[in-house]
Amino acid sequence: MTAWSSALPEFNAPIFFENNMLKISDLKVTVDGKAILNGLNLEVGPGEVHAIMGPNGSGKSTLANVIAGRDGYEVTDGSVAFMENDLLEMAPEERAHEGVFLAFQYPVEIPGVANIALLKEGLNAARRHRGEKELDALDFLKLVREKLKLVEMKEEFLYRSVNEGFSGGEKKRNEIFQMAMLEPRLAVLDETDSGLDIDALKIVAGGVNALRSEDRSVILVTHYQRLLDYIVPDYVHVLAGGRIVRSGDKGLALDLEARGYGWIEAGDSATA
Amino acid sequence: MNTAVKELGELVGREYKEGFVTDIEAETLPPGLDESVIRFLSAKKSEPDFILEWRLEAFRRWQQMDKPEWAHVHHDPIDFQAISYYSAPKRDEDRPKSLDEVDPKLIETYNKLGIPLEEQKALAGVAVDAVFDSVSVTTTFKDKLAEAGVIFCPLSEAMANHPELVREYLGSVVPASDNFYAALNSAVFTEGSFVYVPKGVRCPMELSTYFRINALNTGQFERTLIIADEGSYVSYLEGCTAPMRDENQLHAAVVELVAMKDAEIKYSTVQNWYPGDEDGRGGIYNFVTKRGACRGDNAKISWTQVETGSAITWKYPSVLLEGDHSIGEFYSVALTNNCQQADTGTKMVHIGENTSSTIISKGISAGRGQNAYRGLVKVLKGAKGARNYSQCDSLLMGDRCGAHTFPYVEVKNPTATIEHEATTSKIGEDQLFYCRQRGLSEEDAVSMIVNGFCKEVFRELPMEFAVEAQKLLGISLEGAVG
Ligand SMILES: Nc1ncnc2c1ncn2[C@@H]1O[C@H](COP(=O)(O)OP(=O)(O)O)[C@@H](O)[C@H]1O
Ligand SMILES: [Mg+2]
């Protein structure tokens, strides 16, 4: 008996580790001294799609940005493990090279920099990091054309300045296009659905679905259930008060849609 | 009698008393400037008399002028009597024997720019063998130009061989008394380039001073004169992306361009003089007068400049739009990092009818750099239908630097259309993060964003120059963030 139970943690540890692409433990984050995340736990296994829902201002983007390594967020406690890496110790570009991708809630405009130039630099930097050869112009263009189809974007978008003068929907599609090019291991999509009409939503969802695979995980941050009709998640989590207060399957999203967030937040404080 | 004239009288008297005792065989003149120095310079080059007279007249005017104080730059007063106005090119014994004797930082920069070894030696002033690759390049190059009838030679050579052209055009755009530094240059200029493109000729190649680095020691008072005769075209590249060593702190060059009817001159500069150390010590003061005249109808002059060097830059490439339908353009990138100061811009003077001008200025300030755009658009009474479009964008990196915009507009004709747009932005934390999230290092991200900001100017540069300029910008900004 004693031998078995004492052996258990050692036995479990490596398996547990392998099963997780991302493990966030007791994460506490403040912005300008204000506590936003208050002990958040989340585990994402390879190939899984997790939806994170929650009211405005609950900290969804904060979570996404902390995973990607944006400045201005102070992690006061907790850890974020990504594969074998301590993510919080890494520069944003190192995280990107290791396969972390963030589709921005508000994609940034960079005047004068062609979309294709940014992508080529980014892709080749990651390839160098992995010890692979940089793609030559021809192979790169071949790849680009294939991925453009995925999100039904015209080739002219490649030569326009990054996100400059793009419509809201075009910006979001461009994010998914970049994701397709960079082939991340973990993609965090921050409200990629917001501001999309139904046709654009279908295109974006189609793009994401085409990229689903056994070794690629997705965190879908969204405000609306609607997206989940098209990208069906394995898990749904509700973020409120800086913590995941409820987790479930797709059914949870439908409940939320029917009843709003109030019942969860109320329930949460009642049980706390 | 006012004091200036009185002083002048005393000066002339003194010179007379002392006589012209300077040894014409001397290799270097002691510091100081008076008429004897100018006579010496002129005699050294066996110049025609009219040039000597012109120099002396400029000198007399210069003595009566005040140093300009209006620019947004600060420096200790320059003692013009402490400068030596002539030194022969260095003899081989005095030069570094190999690149091992050259400042390793300079070599590092050359390597980053991918400059071949032989050219590195030339740039760093290393004594090189008589057989030097660029010599043969220069020869083929000269043959080709001669075939087309293009004259491209040192100004002193032009004075000897084409005195009629020099007499007609020298000082015709920038008069000797134009401003303090132009007057000084007119009095003491030592060397420079001369270009004449005959009627209807399209110059068969880009003309570059870079080809001449080995042949010519242009010194600190360079003077360039370019004439494009009717219906001709020439593209001239000045400078070099590699930082050049120079012991002279003050540079006061003059560039004059003349475009006749239907002619076009494209003048591109990449200026990368030593900016000084991080506190600005030892950097070059670059006080340049550049002006072009569109003398005939449909003439076009286009200035493109990328300014990343010097401790202080003071420069306003301008165009006098005399001919009807003539066009003036000014595309500029000026970058100041550490303690660098730049006050640069342009003057577009609309004189003929239906003349048009475009001004695109991109200022980048980092570190404690100060960057000022100063531009004048002047429309004279007769300039019916004149048009100008100006766009001045400033990019700030960090919060210890400054950007300043001083646009001046003087319109005397009511039919003119003047448009001015100005923006100031900080290099966005969000832009940097976006690029880094896609995998770029912070330095590559900065370089990419800044190059994007400058794109409208870079695309005006000849292809190879543009690629080099982009690299240069990246290098100049290293360590500017983080
Ligand atoms: N950069 C920031 N500076 C100041 N406050 C911020 C910043 N980012 C987020 N916040 C604050 O943190 C809280 C959570 O914001 P956010 O993570 O964007 O929520 P969500 O994405 O769920 O709408 C909000 O109160 C927001 O105002
Ligand atoms: Mg958000």
Coordinates of N, CA and C in Angstrom, one line a residue, chain A residues 6-193:
Chain A
S6 N 3.3 6.0 -2.7 CA 4.4 6.8 -2.7 C 5.0 6.8 -4.1
A7 N 4.8 5.7 -4.8 CA 5.3 5.7 -6.2 C 4.5 6.5 -7.2
L8 N 3.3 6.7 -6.8 CA 2.3 7.3 -7.7 C 2.7 8.7 -8.2
P9 N 3.1 9.6 -7.4 CA 3.4 10.9 -8.0 C 4.6 10.9 -9.0
E10 N 5.6 10.1 -8.7 CA 6.7 9.9 -9.6 C 6.3 9.3 -10.9
F11 N 5.4 8.3 -10.8 CA 4.9 7.6 -11.9 C 4.0 8.6 -12.8
N12 N 3.2 9.3 -12.1 CA 2.3 10.2 -12.8 C 2.9 11.4 -13.5
A13 N 3.9 11.9 -12.8 CA 4.5 13.2 -13.3 C 4.8 13.3 -14.8
P14 N 5.6 12.4 -15.3 CA 6.0 12.5 -16.7 C 4.8 12.4 -17.6
I15 N 3.9 11.5 -17.3 CA 2.7 11.3 -18.2 C 1.9 12.5 -18.2
F16 N 1.6 13.0 -17.0 CA 0.9 14.2 -16.8 C 1.5 15.4 -17.6
F17 N 2.8 15.4 -17.6 CA 3.5 16.5 -18.3 C 3.3 16.3 -19.8
E18 N 3.4 15.1 -20.3 CA 3.3 14.9 -21.8 C 1.9 15.2 -22.3
N19 N 1.0 15.0 -21.4 CA -0.4 15.2 -21.8 C -0.8 16.7 -22.0
N20 N 0.1 17.5 -21.5 CA -0.3 18.9 -21.5 C 0.6 19.7 -22.5
M21 N -0.1 20.4 -23.4 CA 0.5 21.4 -24.2 C 0.8 22.7 -23.4
L22 N -0.2 23.0 -22.6 CA -0.2 24.2 -21.8 C -0.7 24.0 -20.4
K23 N 0.0 24.4 -19.4 CA -0.5 24.3 -18.1 C -0.3 25.6 -17.3
I24 N -1.4 26.2 -17.0 CA -1.4 27.4 -16.3 C -1.8 27.1 -14.8
S25 N -1.0 27.5 -13.9 CA -1.3 27.2 -12.5 C -1.3 28.5 -11.7
D26 N -2.4 28.7 -11.0 CA -2.6 29.7 -10.0 C -2.1 31.1 -10.5
L27 N -2.4 31.4 -11.7 CA -1.8 32.6 -12.3 C -2.5 33.9 -11.8
K28 N -1.7 34.8 -11.3 CA -2.2 36.1 -10.8 C -1.5 37.2 -11.5
V29 N -2.3 38.1 -12.1 CA -1.8 39.2 -12.9 C -2.4 40.5 -12.5
T30 N -1.5 41.5 -12.4 CA -2.1 42.8 -12.2 C -1.7 43.8 -13.4
V31 N -2.5 44.7 -13.6 CA -2.3 45.8 -14.6 C -2.4 47.1 -13.9
D32 N -1.3 47.9 -14.0 CA -1.3 49.1 -13.2 C -1.7 49.0 -11.8
G33 N -1.3 47.9 -11.2 CA -1.6 47.7 -9.8 C -2.9 47.1 -9.5
K34 N -3.7 47.0 -10.5 CA -5.1 46.4 -10.4 C -5.1 44.9 -10.7
A35 N -5.6 44.1 -9.7 CA -5.6 42.7 -9.9 C -6.6 42.3 -11.0
I36 N -6.2 41.6 -12.1 CA -7.1 41.2 -13.1 C -7.3 39.7 -13.1
L37 N -6.2 39.0 -13.0 CA -6.3 37.5 -12.9 C -6.0 37.1 -11.4
N38 N -6.8 36.3 -10.8 CA -6.6 36.0 -9.4 C -6.5 34.5 -9.1
G39 N -5.5 33.9 -9.7 CA -5.4 32.5 -9.4 C -6.1 31.7 -10.5
L40 N -5.7 31.8 -11.7 CA -6.3 31.1 -12.8 C -5.6 29.8 -13.1
N41 N -6.4 28.7 -13.3 CA -5.8 27.4 -13.6 C -6.4 27.0 -14.9
L42 N -5.6 26.4 -15.8 CA -6.1 25.9 -17.1 C -5.1 25.0 -17.7
E43 N -5.6 23.8 -18.1 CA -4.7 22.9 -18.8 C -5.3 22.6 -20.1
V44 N -4.4 22.6 -21.1 CA -4.8 22.3 -22.5 C -3.9 21.2 -23.1
G45 N -4.6 20.2 -23.5 CA -3.8 19.1 -24.1 C -3.7 19.2 -25.6
P46 N -2.8 18.5 -26.2 CA -2.5 18.6 -27.6 C -3.8 18.2 -28.4
G47 N -4.1 19.0 -29.4 CA -5.2 18.7 -30.3 C -6.5 19.2 -29.7
E48 N -6.5 19.8 -28.5 CA -7.8 20.2 -27.9 C -8.1 21.6 -28.3
V49 N -9.4 21.9 -28.4 CA -9.9 23.3 -28.6 C -10.7 23.7 -27.3
H50 N -10.2 24.7 -26.7 CA -10.8 25.2 -25.5 C -11.4 26.6 -25.8
A51 N -12.7 26.8 -25.4 CA -13.3 28.1 -25.6 C -13.2 28.8 -24.2
I52 N -12.9 30.1 -24.2 CA -12.9 30.8 -23.0 C -13.9 32.0 -23.2
M53 N -14.9 31.9 -22.3 CA -16.0 33.0 -22.4 C -16.0 33.8 -21.2
G54 N -16.6 34.9 -21.2 CA -16.7 35.7 -20.0 C -17.2 37.1 -20.4
P55 N -17.7 37.8 -19.4 CA -18.2 39.1 -19.7 C -17.0 40.1 -20.0
N56 N -17.4 41.2 -20.6 CA -16.4 42.2 -21.0 C -15.6 42.6 -19.7
G57 N -14.3 42.7 -20.0 CA -13.4 43.2 -18.9 C -13.1 42.1 -17.9
S58 N -13.4 40.9 -18.1 CA -13.2 39.8 -17.2 C -11.7 39.4 -17.2
G59 N -11.0 39.8 -18.2 CA -9.6 39.4 -18.2 C -9.2 38.4 -19.3
K60 N -10.1 38.2 -20.3 CA -9.8 37.3 -21.4 C -8.6 37.7 -22.2
S61 N -8.6 39.0 -22.6 CA -7.4 39.4 -23.4 C -6.2 39.5 -22.5
T62 N -6.3 39.8 -21.3 CA -5.2 39.8 -20.4 C -4.5 38.4 -20.4
L63 N -5.3 37.4 -20.3 CA -4.8 36.0 -20.3 C -4.1 35.7 -21.7
A64 N -4.7 36.1 -22.7 CA -4.1 35.9 -24.1 C -2.8 36.6 -24.2
N65 N -2.8 37.9 -23.7 CA -1.6 38.7 -23.8 C -0.4 38.1 -22.9
V66 N -0.8 37.6 -21.8 CA 0.2 37.1 -20.9 C 0.8 35.8 -21.5
I67 N 0.0 35.0 -22.1 CA 0.5 33.8 -22.8 C 1.5 34.2 -23.9
A68 N 1.2 35.3 -24.6 CA 2.1 35.7 -25.7 C 3.2 36.6 -25.3
G69 N 3.2 37.1 -24.0 CA 4.3 37.8 -23.5 C 4.3 39.3 -23.7
R70 N 3.2 39.9 -23.7 CA 3.1 41.3 -23.9 C 3.5 42.1 -22.7
D71 N 4.2 43.2 -22.9 CA 4.6 44.1 -21.7 C 3.4 44.7 -21.1
G72 N 3.6 45.1 -19.8 CA 2.5 45.9 -19.2 C 1.6 45.0 -18.3
Y73 N 1.9 43.7 -18.3 CA 1.1 42.8 -17.4 C 2.1 42.3 -16.3
E74 N 1.8 42.5 -15.1 CA 2.7 42.0 -14.1 C 2.2 40.7 -13.5
V75 N 3.0 39.6 -13.7 CA 2.6 38.3 -13.1 C 3.1 38.3 -11.7
T76 N 2.2 38.3 -10.7 CA 2.6 38.3 -9.3 C 2.7 36.9 -8.7
D77 N 2.1 36.0 -9.4 CA 2.2 34.6 -8.8 C 1.8 33.6 -9.9
G78 N 2.2 32.4 -9.7 CA 1.7 31.3 -10.6 C 2.7 31.0 -11.7
S79 N 2.4 30.1 -12.5 CA 3.3 29.7 -13.6 C 2.5 29.3 -14.9
V80 N 3.2 29.4 -16.0 CA 2.7 29.0 -17.2 C 3.7 28.1 -17.9
A81 N 3.4 26.8 -18.0 CA 4.3 25.9 -18.7 C 3.8 25.6 -20.1
F82 N 4.7 25.6 -21.0 CA 4.3 25.3 -22.4 C 5.2 24.3 -22.9
M83 N 4.7 23.1 -23.2 CA 5.6 21.9 -23.5 C 6.6 21.8 -22.4
E84 N 7.9 21.9 -22.7 CA 8.9 21.7 -21.6 C 9.4 23.1 -21.2
N85 N 8.7 24.2 -21.6 CA 9.3 25.5 -21.4 C 8.5 26.3 -20.3
D86 N 9.3 27.1 -19.5 CA 8.7 28.0 -18.6 C 8.4 29.3 -19.4
L87 N 7.1 29.4 -19.9 CA 6.8 30.4 -20.9 C 7.1 31.8 -20.4
L88 N 6.9 32.1 -19.1 CA 7.0 33.4 -18.5 C 8.4 33.9 -18.6
E89 N 9.4 33.0 -18.7 CA 10.8 33.4 -18.8 C 11.2 33.8 -20.2
M90 N 10.3 33.6 -21.2 CA 10.8 33.8 -22.6 C 10.3 35.1 -23.2
A91 N 11.1 35.6 -24.1 CA 10.7 36.8 -24.9 C 9.6 36.5 -25.8
P92 N 8.8 37.4 -26.2 CA 7.7 37.2 -27.1 C 8.1 36.4 -28.4
E93 N 9.2 36.8 -29.0 CA 9.6 36.1 -30.2 C 10.1 34.7 -30.0
E94 N 10.6 34.4 -28.8 CA 11.0 33.1 -28.5 C 9.8 32.2 -28.3
R95 N 8.7 32.8 -27.7 CA 7.5 32.0 -27.6 C 6.9 31.7 -29.0
A96 N 7.0 32.7 -29.9 CA 6.5 32.5 -31.2 C 7.3 31.4 -31.9
H97 N 8.6 31.5 -31.7 CA 9.5 30.4 -32.4 C 9.1 29.0 -31.9
E98 N 8.7 29.0 -30.6 CA 8.4 27.7 -30.0 C 7.0 27.2 -30.4
G99 N 6.2 28.1 -31.1 CA 4.9 27.7 -31.6 C 3.7 28.4 -30.9
V100 N 3.9 29.5 -30.2 CA 2.8 30.2 -29.6 C 2.3 31.2 -30.6
F101 N 1.1 31.3 -30.9 CA 0.5 32.3 -31.9 C -0.7 33.0 -31.2
L102 N -0.7 34.3 -31.4 CA -1.8 35.0 -30.9 C -2.5 35.8 -32.0
A103 N -3.8 35.5 -32.2 CA -4.5 36.3 -33.2 C -5.1 37.4 -32.4
F104 N -4.7 38.6 -32.7 CA -5.0 39.8 -31.9 C -6.5 40.2 -32.0
Q105 N -7.0 40.6 -30.8 CA -8.4 41.2 -30.8 C -8.4 42.4 -31.7
Y106 N -7.4 43.2 -31.6 CA -7.3 44.4 -32.4 C -6.0 44.4 -33.2
P107 N -6.0 43.7 -34.4 CA -4.8 43.6 -35.2 C -4.2 45.0 -35.5
V108 N -2.8 45.1 -35.4 CA -2.1 46.4 -35.4 C -1.8 46.8 -36.9
E109 N -1.9 48.0 -37.2 CA -1.5 48.5 -38.5 C 0.0 48.9 -38.5
I110 N 0.7 48.5 -39.6 CA 2.1 48.9 -39.7 C 2.3 49.5 -41.1
P111 N 2.2 50.8 -41.2 CA 2.3 51.5 -42.5 C 3.6 51.2 -43.2
G112 N 3.5 51.0 -44.4 CA 4.7 50.8 -45.3 C 5.4 49.5 -45.2
V113 N 4.9 48.6 -44.3 CA 5.5 47.3 -44.2 C 4.5 46.3 -44.9
A114 N 5.0 45.7 -46.0 CA 4.1 44.8 -46.7 C 3.8 43.5 -45.8
N115 N 2.6 43.1 -45.9 CA 2.1 41.9 -45.2 C 3.1 40.8 -45.4
I116 N 3.5 40.6 -46.7 CA 4.3 39.4 -47.0 C 5.7 39.6 -46.4
A117 N 6.2 40.8 -46.3 CA 7.5 41.0 -45.7 C 7.6 40.6 -44.3
L118 N 6.5 41.0 -43.5 CA 6.5 40.6 -42.1 C 6.4 39.1 -42.0
L119 N 5.5 38.5 -42.8 CA 5.4 37.0 -42.7 C 6.6 36.3 -43.0
K120 N 7.3 36.8 -44.0 CA 8.5 36.1 -44.4 C 9.6 36.1 -43.3
E121 N 9.8 37.3 -42.8 CA 10.7 37.5 -41.7 C 10.4 36.6 -40.5
G122 N 9.1 36.6 -40.2 CA 8.6 35.8 -39.0 C 8.8 34.3 -39.2
L123 N 8.4 33.9 -40.4 CA 8.5 32.5 -40.7 C 10.0 32.0 -40.7
N124 N 10.8 32.8 -41.4 CA 12.2 32.4 -41.5 C 12.9 32.5 -40.1
A125 N 12.5 33.4 -39.3 CA 13.1 33.5 -37.9 C 12.8 32.2 -37.2
A126 N 11.5 31.7 -37.3 CA 11.1 30.5 -36.6 C 11.9 29.3 -37.2
R127 N 12.0 29.3 -38.5 CA 12.8 28.2 -39.2 C 14.2 28.1 -38.7
R128 N 14.8 29.3 -38.6 CA 16.2 29.4 -38.2 C 16.3 28.8 -36.7
H129 N 15.3 29.2 -35.9 CA 15.3 28.7 -34.6 C 15.2 27.2 -34.5
R130 N 14.5 26.6 -35.4 CA 14.3 25.2 -35.4 C 15.4 24.5 -36.1
G131 N 16.4 25.2 -36.6 CA 17.5 24.7 -37.4 C 17.1 24.3 -38.8
E132 N 16.1 24.8 -39.3 CA 15.7 24.5 -40.7 C 16.2 25.6 -41.6
K133 N 16.2 25.2 -42.9 CA 16.7 26.2 -43.9 C 15.6 27.2 -44.1
E134 N 16.0 28.5 -44.4 CA 15.0 29.5 -44.8 C 14.4 29.1 -46.1
L135 N 13.1 29.5 -46.2 CA 12.4 29.2 -47.5 C 12.9 30.1 -48.5
D136 N 13.1 29.6 -49.8 CA 13.5 30.6 -50.8 C 12.2 31.2 -51.4
A137 N 12.4 32.2 -52.2 CA 11.3 33.0 -52.6 C 10.2 32.1 -53.3
L138 N 10.6 31.1 -54.1 CA 9.6 30.3 -54.8 C 8.8 29.5 -53.9
D139 N 9.5 28.8 -53.0 CA 8.8 27.9 -52.0 C 7.8 28.7 -51.1
F140 N 8.3 29.9 -50.8 CA 7.6 30.7 -49.9 C 6.3 31.1 -50.6
L141 N 6.4 31.5 -51.9 CA 5.2 32.0 -52.6 C 4.2 30.8 -52.8
K142 N 4.8 29.6 -53.0 CA 3.9 28.5 -53.1 C 3.0 28.3 -51.9
L143 N 3.7 28.3 -50.8 CA 3.1 28.1 -49.5 C 2.0 29.2 -49.3
V144 N 2.4 30.5 -49.6 CA 1.5 31.6 -49.4 C 0.2 31.4 -50.2
R145 N 0.4 31.0 -51.4 CA -0.8 30.8 -52.3 C -1.8 29.8 -51.7
E146 N -1.2 28.7 -51.3 CA -2.0 27.6 -50.7 C -2.8 28.1 -49.5
K147 N -2.1 28.9 -48.6 CA -2.7 29.3 -47.4 C -3.8 30.4 -47.6
L148 N -3.5 31.2 -48.6 CA -4.4 32.3 -49.0 C -5.8 31.7 -49.3
K149 N -5.8 30.6 -50.0 CA -7.1 29.9 -50.4 C -7.9 29.6 -49.2
L150 N -7.2 29.2 -48.1 CA -7.8 28.7 -46.9 C -8.8 29.8 -46.3
V151 N -8.3 31.0 -46.5 CA -9.2 32.1 -45.9 C -9.8 33.0 -47.0
E152 N -9.7 32.5 -48.2 CA -10.3 33.2 -49.4 C -9.8 34.6 -49.5
M153 N -8.5 34.8 -49.3 CA -8.0 36.2 -49.5 C -7.3 36.3 -50.8
K154 N -7.4 37.5 -51.4 CA -6.8 37.7 -52.7 C -5.3 38.0 -52.5
E155 N -4.5 37.7 -53.6 CA -3.1 37.8 -53.5 C -2.6 39.3 -53.2
E156 N -3.5 40.2 -53.7 CA -3.1 41.6 -53.5 C -2.9 42.0 -52.0
F157 N -3.5 41.2 -51.1 CA -3.4 41.6 -49.7 C -2.0 41.4 -49.2
L158 N -1.2 40.5 -49.9 CA 0.1 40.3 -49.5 C 1.0 41.5 -49.6
Y159 N 0.7 42.3 -50.6 CA 1.5 43.5 -50.9 C 1.1 44.8 -50.2
R160 N -0.1 44.7 -49.6 CA -0.6 45.9 -48.9 C 0.1 45.9 -47.5
S161 N 0.2 47.2 -47.0 CA 0.8 47.3 -45.7 C 0.0 46.5 -44.7
V162 N 0.7 46.0 -43.7 CA 0.1 45.2 -42.7 C -1.1 45.8 -42.1
N163 N -2.3 45.3 -42.3 CA -3.6 45.7 -41.8 C -4.0 47.1 -42.1
E164 N -3.2 47.9 -42.8 CA -3.5 49.3 -43.1 C -4.7 49.4 -44.1
G165 N -5.7 50.0 -43.6 CA -6.9 50.2 -44.5 C -7.7 48.9 -44.7
F166 N -7.4 47.9 -43.9 CA -8.2 46.7 -44.0 C -9.5 46.9 -43.3
S167 N -10.6 46.3 -43.8 CA -11.8 46.3 -43.0 C -11.7 45.4 -41.8
G168 N -12.6 45.5 -40.9 CA -12.5 44.7 -39.7 C -12.4 43.2 -40.0
G169 N -13.3 42.8 -40.9 CA -13.3 41.4 -41.3 C -12.0 41.0 -42.0
E170 N -11.4 41.8 -42.8 CA -10.2 41.5 -43.5 C -9.0 41.4 -42.5
K171 N -9.1 42.2 -41.5 CA -8.0 42.1 -40.5 C -8.1 40.8 -39.8
K172 N -9.3 40.3 -39.5 CA -9.4 39.1 -38.8 C -9.0 37.9 -39.7
R173 N -9.4 38.0 -40.9 CA -9.0 36.9 -41.8 C -7.5 36.9 -42.0
N174 N -6.9 38.1 -42.0 CA -5.4 38.2 -42.1 C -4.7 37.5 -40.9
E175 N -5.3 37.6 -39.8 CA -4.8 36.9 -38.6 C -4.8 35.4 -38.8
I176 N -5.9 34.9 -39.3 CA -6.0 33.5 -39.5 C -5.0 33.0 -40.6
F177 N -4.9 33.9 -41.6 CA -3.9 33.6 -42.7 C -2.5 33.4 -42.1
Q178 N -2.2 34.4 -41.3 CA -0.8 34.4 -40.7 C -0.7 33.1 -39.8
M179 N -1.7 32.8 -39.1 CA -1.7 31.5 -38.3 C -1.4 30.3 -39.2
A180 N -2.1 30.3 -40.3 CA -2.0 29.2 -41.2 C -0.5 29.1 -41.7
M181 N 0.1 30.3 -42.0 CA 1.5 30.3 -42.5 C 2.4 29.8 -41.4
L182 N 2.2 30.2 -40.2 CA 3.2 30.0 -39.1 C 3.0 28.6 -38.5
E183 N 1.9 28.0 -38.7 CA 1.6 26.6 -38.2 C 2.0 26.5 -36.8
P184 N 1.4 27.2 -35.9 CA 1.7 27.1 -34.5 C 1.3 25.8 -33.8
R185 N 1.9 25.6 -32.6 CA 1.4 24.5 -31.8 C 0.3 24.9 -30.9
L186 N 0.3 26.1 -30.5 CA -0.8 26.6 -29.7 C -1.2 28.0 -30.2
A187 N -2.5 28.0 -30.6 CA -3.0 29.3 -31.2 C -4.0 29.8 -30.2
V188 N -3.8 31.1 -29.9 CA -4.8 31.8 -29.0 C -5.5 32.8 -29.9
L189 N -6.8 32.6 -30.1 CA -7.6 33.5 -30.9 C -8.4 34.4 -30.0
D190 N -8.1 35.7 -30.0 CA -8.8 36.6 -29.1 C -9.9 37.3 -29.9
E191 N -11.1 36.9 -29.6 CA -12.3 37.5 -30.2 C -12.1 37.6 -31.7
T192 N -11.6 36.6 -32.4 CA -11.5 36.6 -33.8 C -12.8 36.7 -34.5
D193 N -13.9 36.4 -33.8 CA -15.2 36.4 -34.4 C -15.9 37.8 -34.3

